[in-house]
Short mmCIF file of C-alpha atoms in Angstrom, two decimals:
data_model
loop_
_atom_site.label_atom_id
_atom_site.label_comp_id
_atom_site.label_asym_id
_atom_site.label_seq_id
_atom_site.Cartn_x
_atom_site.Cartn_y
_atom_site.Cartn_z
CA MET C 1206 36.55 21.38 -66.10
CA LYS C 1207 34.64 20.07 -63.10
CA ALA C 1208 35.32 21.62 -59.73
CA PHE C 1209 35.68 18.43 -57.72
CA GLY C 1210 35.15 14.70 -57.68
CA ILE C 1211 33.42 12.64 -55.02
CA ILE C 1212 35.09 9.45 -53.80
CA ASP C 1213 32.84 7.17 -51.73
CA SER C 1214 34.58 5.39 -48.84
CA GLN C 1215 33.43 2.06 -50.31
CA PHE C 1216 35.97 2.65 -53.08
CA TRP C 1217 38.64 1.21 -50.78
CA LEU C 1218 36.63 -1.94 -50.06
CA ASP C 1219 35.69 -2.72 -53.65
CA ARG C 1220 36.83 -6.28 -54.33
CA ASP C 1221 37.70 -5.67 -57.98
CA LEU C 1222 39.78 -2.61 -57.19
CA ARG C 1223 41.53 -4.44 -54.36
CA SER C 1224 42.57 -7.07 -56.89
CA VAL C 1225 44.53 -4.69 -59.13
CA SER C 1226 47.88 -2.99 -58.71
CA PHE C 1227 48.50 0.20 -56.76
CA GLU C 1228 48.96 2.08 -60.03
CA ALA C 1229 45.57 0.90 -61.32
CA ARG C 1230 43.82 1.97 -58.09
CA TYR C 1231 45.57 5.32 -58.23
CA LEU C 1232 44.44 5.75 -61.83
CA ALA C 1233 40.86 4.87 -60.82
CA LEU C 1234 40.96 7.68 -58.23
CA TYR C 1235 42.30 10.01 -60.89
CA LEU C 1236 39.53 9.14 -63.36
CA LEU C 1237 36.86 9.80 -60.74
CA SER C 1238 38.25 13.20 -59.79
CA CYS C 1239 40.52 14.49 -62.56
CA PRO C 1240 40.05 18.07 -63.83
CA HIS C 1241 39.42 16.85 -67.38
CA GLY C 1242 36.40 14.78 -66.33
CA ASP C 1243 32.73 15.61 -66.12
CA MET C 1244 29.65 14.48 -64.22
CA LEU C 1245 28.77 12.00 -66.95
CA GLY C 1246 31.86 9.85 -66.53
CA ILE C 1247 32.44 9.83 -70.30
CA PHE C 1248 34.96 12.42 -71.37
CA LYS C 1249 37.88 13.22 -73.64
CA LEU C 1250 41.21 12.43 -72.02
CA PRO C 1251 44.29 12.48 -74.25
CA ALA C 1252 46.86 10.08 -72.82
CA ALA C 1253 49.46 12.86 -72.73
CA TYR C 1254 47.26 14.91 -70.37
CA ALA C 1255 46.83 12.04 -67.94
CA GLN C 1256 50.50 11.10 -68.05
CA SER C 1257 51.45 14.70 -67.28
CA ASP C 1258 49.01 14.94 -64.35
CA LEU C 1259 50.10 11.59 -62.91
CA GLN C 1260 53.78 12.11 -63.80
CA TRP C 1261 53.84 8.69 -65.42
CA ASP C 1262 55.43 7.40 -68.57
CA GLU C 1263 53.34 5.90 -71.37
CA LYS C 1264 54.07 2.31 -70.35
CA THR C 1265 52.85 2.77 -66.76
CA PHE C 1266 49.70 4.60 -67.88
CA THR C 1267 48.80 2.02 -70.53
CA ALA C 1268 49.34 -0.93 -68.18
CA ALA C 1269 47.18 0.61 -65.43
CA MET C 1270 44.42 1.52 -67.89
CA GLN C 1271 44.40 -2.03 -69.26
CA GLU C 1272 44.04 -3.40 -65.73
CA LEU C 1273 41.00 -1.20 -65.12
CA SER C 1274 39.55 -2.25 -68.47
CA THR C 1275 39.95 -5.91 -67.50
CA ILE C 1276 37.83 -5.53 -64.33
CA GLY C 1277 35.20 -3.46 -66.14
CA PHE C 1278 35.92 -0.20 -64.32
CA VAL C 1279 36.59 1.69 -67.53
CA ASP C 1280 36.21 1.29 -71.28
CA TRP C 1281 39.16 2.68 -73.17
CA SER C 1282 41.29 2.09 -76.23
CA GLY C 1283 44.71 3.41 -77.01
CA THR C 1284 43.48 4.97 -80.28
CA ASP C 1285 40.43 6.74 -78.78
CA GLU C 1286 40.93 9.88 -76.71
CA TYR C 1287 37.68 9.26 -74.82
CA VAL C 1288 37.31 7.20 -71.66
CA CYS C 1289 34.12 5.82 -70.13
CA VAL C 1290 34.05 5.18 -66.38
CA THR C 1291 31.48 2.40 -66.54
CA HIS C 1292 29.77 2.75 -63.15
CA PHE C 1293 30.28 6.49 -62.65
CA GLN C 1294 26.52 7.14 -62.38
CA GLU C 1295 26.35 4.62 -59.55
CA MET C 1296 29.44 5.93 -57.75
CA THR C 1297 28.47 9.60 -58.11
CA PRO C 1298 24.68 9.62 -58.67
CA ALA C 1299 22.65 12.70 -59.53
CA THR C 1300 20.67 13.88 -56.50
CA SER C 1301 18.36 16.45 -58.08
CA THR C 1302 16.41 17.14 -61.25
CA LYS C 1303 18.82 19.97 -62.08
CA GLN C 1304 21.82 17.65 -61.88
CA MET C 1305 20.06 15.04 -64.00
CA THR C 1306 19.19 17.62 -66.66
CA HIS C 1307 22.84 18.73 -66.76
CA ARG C 1308 24.11 15.16 -67.17
CA ILE C 1309 21.66 14.37 -69.94
CA GLY C 1310 22.78 17.58 -71.67
CA LEU C 1311 26.37 16.32 -71.58
CA LEU C 1312 25.19 13.00 -72.97
CA GLU C 1313 23.44 14.69 -75.90
CA LYS C 1314 26.59 16.66 -76.78
CA LEU C 1315 28.70 13.51 -76.81
CA PRO C 1316 29.84 12.49 -80.30
CA VAL C 1317 29.41 8.88 -81.36
CA ILE C 1318 32.54 7.22 -79.96
CA GLN C 1319 33.90 3.71 -80.31
CA LEU C 1320 33.29 2.81 -76.68
CA ASN C 1321 30.60 0.78 -74.97
CA ILE C 1322 28.28 3.19 -73.14
CA ASP C 1323 25.47 0.68 -72.60
CA LYS C 1324 25.97 0.43 -68.82
CA PRO C 1325 26.17 4.22 -68.26
CA LEU C 1326 22.93 4.66 -70.20
CA GLU C 1327 21.30 1.92 -68.13
CA LEU C 1328 22.38 3.51 -64.84
CA LEU C 1329 21.41 7.00 -66.03
CA THR C 1330 17.94 5.75 -66.96
CA HIS C 1331 17.45 4.23 -63.54
CA ARG C 1332 18.68 7.33 -61.78
CA ALA C 1333 16.40 9.57 -63.86
CA GLN C 1334 13.45 7.52 -62.61
CA ALA C 1335 14.68 7.71 -59.02
CA VAL C 1336 15.29 11.45 -58.96
CA GLN C 1337 12.12 12.37 -60.80
CA ASN C 1338 10.41 10.14 -63.30
CA THR C 1339 10.01 12.75 -66.03
CA GLN C 1340 9.20 11.46 -69.47
CA ASP C 1341 11.31 14.22 -71.01
CA HIS C 1342 14.49 12.89 -69.38
CA LEU C 1343 13.73 9.33 -70.43
CA ASP C 1344 12.90 10.34 -74.01
CA ARG C 1345 16.17 12.26 -74.31
CA ILE C 1346 18.17 9.27 -73.05
CA ASP C 1347 16.28 7.05 -75.52
CA ARG C 1348 17.27 9.29 -78.43
CA VAL C 1349 20.95 9.04 -77.54
CA SER C 1350 20.62 5.30 -77.03
CA LYS C 1351 19.13 4.88 -80.51
CA ARG C 1352 21.90 7.04 -81.98
CA TYR C 1353 24.35 4.46 -80.64
CA GLY C 1354 22.22 1.61 -81.94
CA LEU C 1355 21.53 0.33 -78.41
CA GLY C 1356 17.74 0.39 -78.54
CA ILE C 1357 15.19 2.20 -76.42
CA ARG C 1358 15.75 2.65 -72.67
CA SER C 1359 12.08 2.40 -71.72
CA PRO C 1360 10.97 2.96 -68.13
CA PRO C 1361 10.17 -0.24 -66.19
CA GLY C 1362 6.82 -1.72 -67.10
CA LYS C 1363 6.86 -1.29 -70.87
CA GLU C 1364 8.74 -4.54 -71.28
CA LYS C 1365 8.86 -7.14 -68.54
CA GLU C 1366 12.56 -7.87 -69.06
CA GLU C 1367 13.50 -4.22 -68.46
CA ILE C 1368 12.30 -4.04 -64.88
CA ASP C 1369 15.74 -4.28 -63.32
CA HIS C 1370 17.44 -1.57 -65.35
CA ARG C 1371 17.89 -0.05 -61.93
CA LEU C 1372 20.43 -2.75 -61.10
CA GLY C 1373 23.24 -4.30 -63.04
CA ASP C 1374 23.26 -7.12 -65.55
CA ILE C 1375 20.21 -9.39 -65.79
CA ASP C 1376 21.37 -12.91 -65.05
CA GLN C 1377 19.40 -16.11 -65.57
CA LYS C 1378 18.54 -16.43 -61.91
CA THR C 1379 17.02 -12.95 -61.78
CA SER C 1380 15.12 -13.46 -65.04
CA LYS C 1381 13.58 -16.67 -63.70
CA LYS C 1382 12.53 -14.99 -60.44
CA MET C 1383 10.98 -12.07 -62.32
CA SER C 1384 8.53 -14.40 -64.05
CA ASP C 1385 6.97 -15.20 -60.67
CA HIS C 1386 5.94 -11.59 -60.01
CA THR C 1387 3.15 -9.49 -61.46
CA ILE C 1388 3.77 -5.91 -62.50
CA VAL C 1389 0.62 -3.80 -62.39
CA PRO C 1390 0.72 -0.93 -64.92
CA SER C 1391 -0.35 2.58 -63.95
CA GLU C 1392 -3.58 4.04 -65.28
CA ASP C 1393 -1.85 5.79 -68.18
CA GLY C 1394 0.11 2.63 -69.00
CA THR C 1395 3.51 4.34 -68.95
CA ARG C 1396 5.01 2.82 -65.83
CA PRO C 1397 4.14 0.23 -63.19
CA ASP C 1398 2.24 1.20 -60.08
CA TRP C 1399 4.88 0.19 -57.55
CA THR C 1400 2.41 0.37 -54.67
CA THR C 1401 0.73 -2.73 -56.05
CA VAL C 1402 3.75 -4.66 -57.31
CA ALA C 1403 3.67 -8.28 -56.10
CA GLY C 1404 0.45 -7.67 -54.15
CA GLN C 1405 -0.11 -5.44 -51.15
CA LYS C 1406 2.62 -3.81 -49.08
CA PRO C 1407 4.79 -6.60 -47.64
CA LYS C 1408 4.05 -7.13 -43.96
CA HIS C 1409 7.77 -7.32 -43.21
CA PHE C 1410 8.53 -3.92 -44.77
CA ASP C 1411 7.66 -1.88 -41.66
CA VAL C 1412 10.11 -3.89 -39.55
CA TRP C 1413 12.82 -3.55 -42.22
CA PHE C 1414 12.24 0.21 -42.47
CA ASN C 1415 12.35 0.76 -38.71
CA GLN C 1416 15.56 -1.26 -38.35
CA TYR C 1417 17.45 0.54 -41.13
CA PRO C 1418 20.50 2.33 -39.65
CA LYS C 1419 20.09 6.04 -39.00
CA GLY C 1420 22.34 8.54 -40.72
CA GLU C 1421 23.01 12.24 -40.47
CA PHE C 1422 20.64 12.99 -43.35
CA GLU C 1423 16.93 13.68 -42.99
CA ARG C 1424 15.15 10.35 -42.97
CA GLU C 1425 13.34 9.46 -46.18
CA SER C 1426 9.60 8.95 -46.18
CA LYS C 1427 8.32 5.42 -45.72
CA GLU C 1428 6.43 5.68 -49.02
CA GLU C 1429 9.59 6.49 -50.97
CA VAL C 1430 11.60 3.66 -49.44
CA LEU C 1431 8.67 1.27 -49.99
CA MET C 1432 8.88 1.92 -53.73
CA TYR C 1433 12.50 0.77 -53.83
CA TYR C 1434 11.78 -2.14 -51.50
CA GLN C 1435 9.07 -3.40 -53.84
CA LYS C 1436 11.31 -2.91 -56.86
CA ALA C 1437 13.88 -5.17 -55.21
CA MET C 1438 11.22 -7.78 -54.52
CA ALA C 1439 9.88 -7.49 -58.05
CA ILE C 1440 13.20 -8.56 -59.55
CA GLY C 1441 13.48 -11.53 -57.24
CA TYR C 1442 14.92 -10.58 -53.84
CA THR C 1443 13.11 -12.39 -51.04
CA GLU C 1444 12.14 -11.16 -47.58
CA ILE C 1445 14.95 -13.22 -46.07
CA GLU C 1446 17.55 -11.89 -48.54
CA LEU C 1447 16.55 -8.28 -47.87
CA ARG C 1448 16.58 -8.85 -44.13
CA GLU C 1449 20.01 -10.50 -44.27
CA ALA C 1450 21.37 -7.70 -46.48
CA LEU C 1451 20.15 -5.15 -43.93
CA LYS C 1452 21.69 -7.14 -41.09
CA ARG C 1453 25.10 -7.24 -42.82
CA TYR C 1454 25.04 -3.53 -43.59
CA THR C 1455 23.90 -2.55 -40.08
CA THR C 1456 26.73 -4.62 -38.59
CA HIS C 1457 29.18 -2.93 -40.96
CA CYS C 1458 27.96 0.56 -39.96
CA ARG C 1459 28.26 -0.33 -36.28
CA GLN C 1460 31.76 -1.83 -36.61
CA THR C 1461 33.07 1.11 -38.64
CA LYS C 1462 31.38 3.66 -36.34
CA LYS C 1463 29.30 5.17 -39.15
CA LEU C 1464 25.93 5.06 -37.36
CA GLY C 1465 24.38 8.52 -37.21
CA THR C 1466 26.89 10.00 -39.64
CA GLU C 1467 26.75 11.24 -43.23
CA TYR C 1468 28.38 7.99 -44.36
CA VAL C 1469 25.27 5.87 -43.82
CA LYS C 1470 23.66 5.24 -47.20
CA LYS C 1471 20.08 6.33 -47.71
CA ALA C 1472 17.71 3.37 -47.71
CA SER C 1473 16.65 4.11 -51.29
CA ASN C 1474 20.28 4.04 -52.48
CA PHE C 1475 20.94 0.85 -50.55
CA LEU C 1476 17.95 -0.91 -52.12
CA SER C 1477 18.63 0.33 -55.64
CA SER C 1478 21.92 -1.51 -56.15
CA SER C 1479 22.58 -5.24 -56.31
CA ASP C 1480 26.15 -4.45 -55.21
CA HIS C 1481 24.76 -3.15 -51.91
CA LEU C 1482 22.24 -5.94 -51.41
CA GLU C 1483 24.73 -8.72 -52.14
CA ASN C 1484 27.81 -7.16 -50.55
CA SER C 1485 29.27 -9.11 -47.63
CA TRP C 1486 30.05 -5.76 -45.95
CA GLU C 1487 33.07 -7.29 -44.27
CA SER C 1488 35.13 -5.08 -42.01
CA TYR C 1489 38.80 -5.41 -42.86
CA PRO C 1490 40.96 -5.50 -39.69
CA GLU C 1491 43.82 -3.58 -41.29
CA MET C 1492 41.46 -0.68 -41.97
CA ASP C 1493 39.48 -0.64 -38.70
CA LYS C 1494 42.06 1.48 -36.89
CA TYR C 1495 41.50 4.26 -39.42
CA GLN C 1496 37.71 4.33 -39.00
#
């Protein structure tokens, strides 16, 4: 049983979750924080347990779960006692090597279930590289991936198409843009040297870095943020797109009075998600009074 669950404030602004019923949103909150869950986001949850916790009947629970399945929030079937919160590793990312080791341990203990865990493996691979790019973590994820018949989750650089495992699905537009960039492998050939991706350090990076909104956390080093900035450029984001994404997010932080607080995302987290870079970051009037 996990001690607690973390709910990011962006949960309430998620467009997919705003499109479903109150019961489905309530169930989503439950799945992110319920006592039967774990820090992998893939766990055994008998329907009777959830119905008892929520004080729902079977019909209400099934309908809400089907709604969440429709928007891709969860993978679940009425005959399988396991649930998979698809983007859990993005919503509640590991922040240390110790946490990553624990999550991979949970993954290795997971029996082969009839659910799609492709996206969680993809996000876990990316996060393992972000926290600390240890080959041991990546190899262990690969072994689980092969057990599920999903193929190897190689670190970026081994295969050109795998460079944006750190984001979501690879669409045709992104794949086309990727072909215009050069990935320079490291000396040992295991991963790209991000300091030389797409040429020298972009001239506009310093301005972007200096304009990024300040939070309560200790500011990340310029070198660390540069790595994520270049990753974003390597998969096709342009200088203008990154600048506009920063502008939208800065405006959002200012309007919601988050500047200088713990609620400002770290620059590395902001750059590592297409959801962040492409989010409109609109401020909803009905919620402003609660900010």
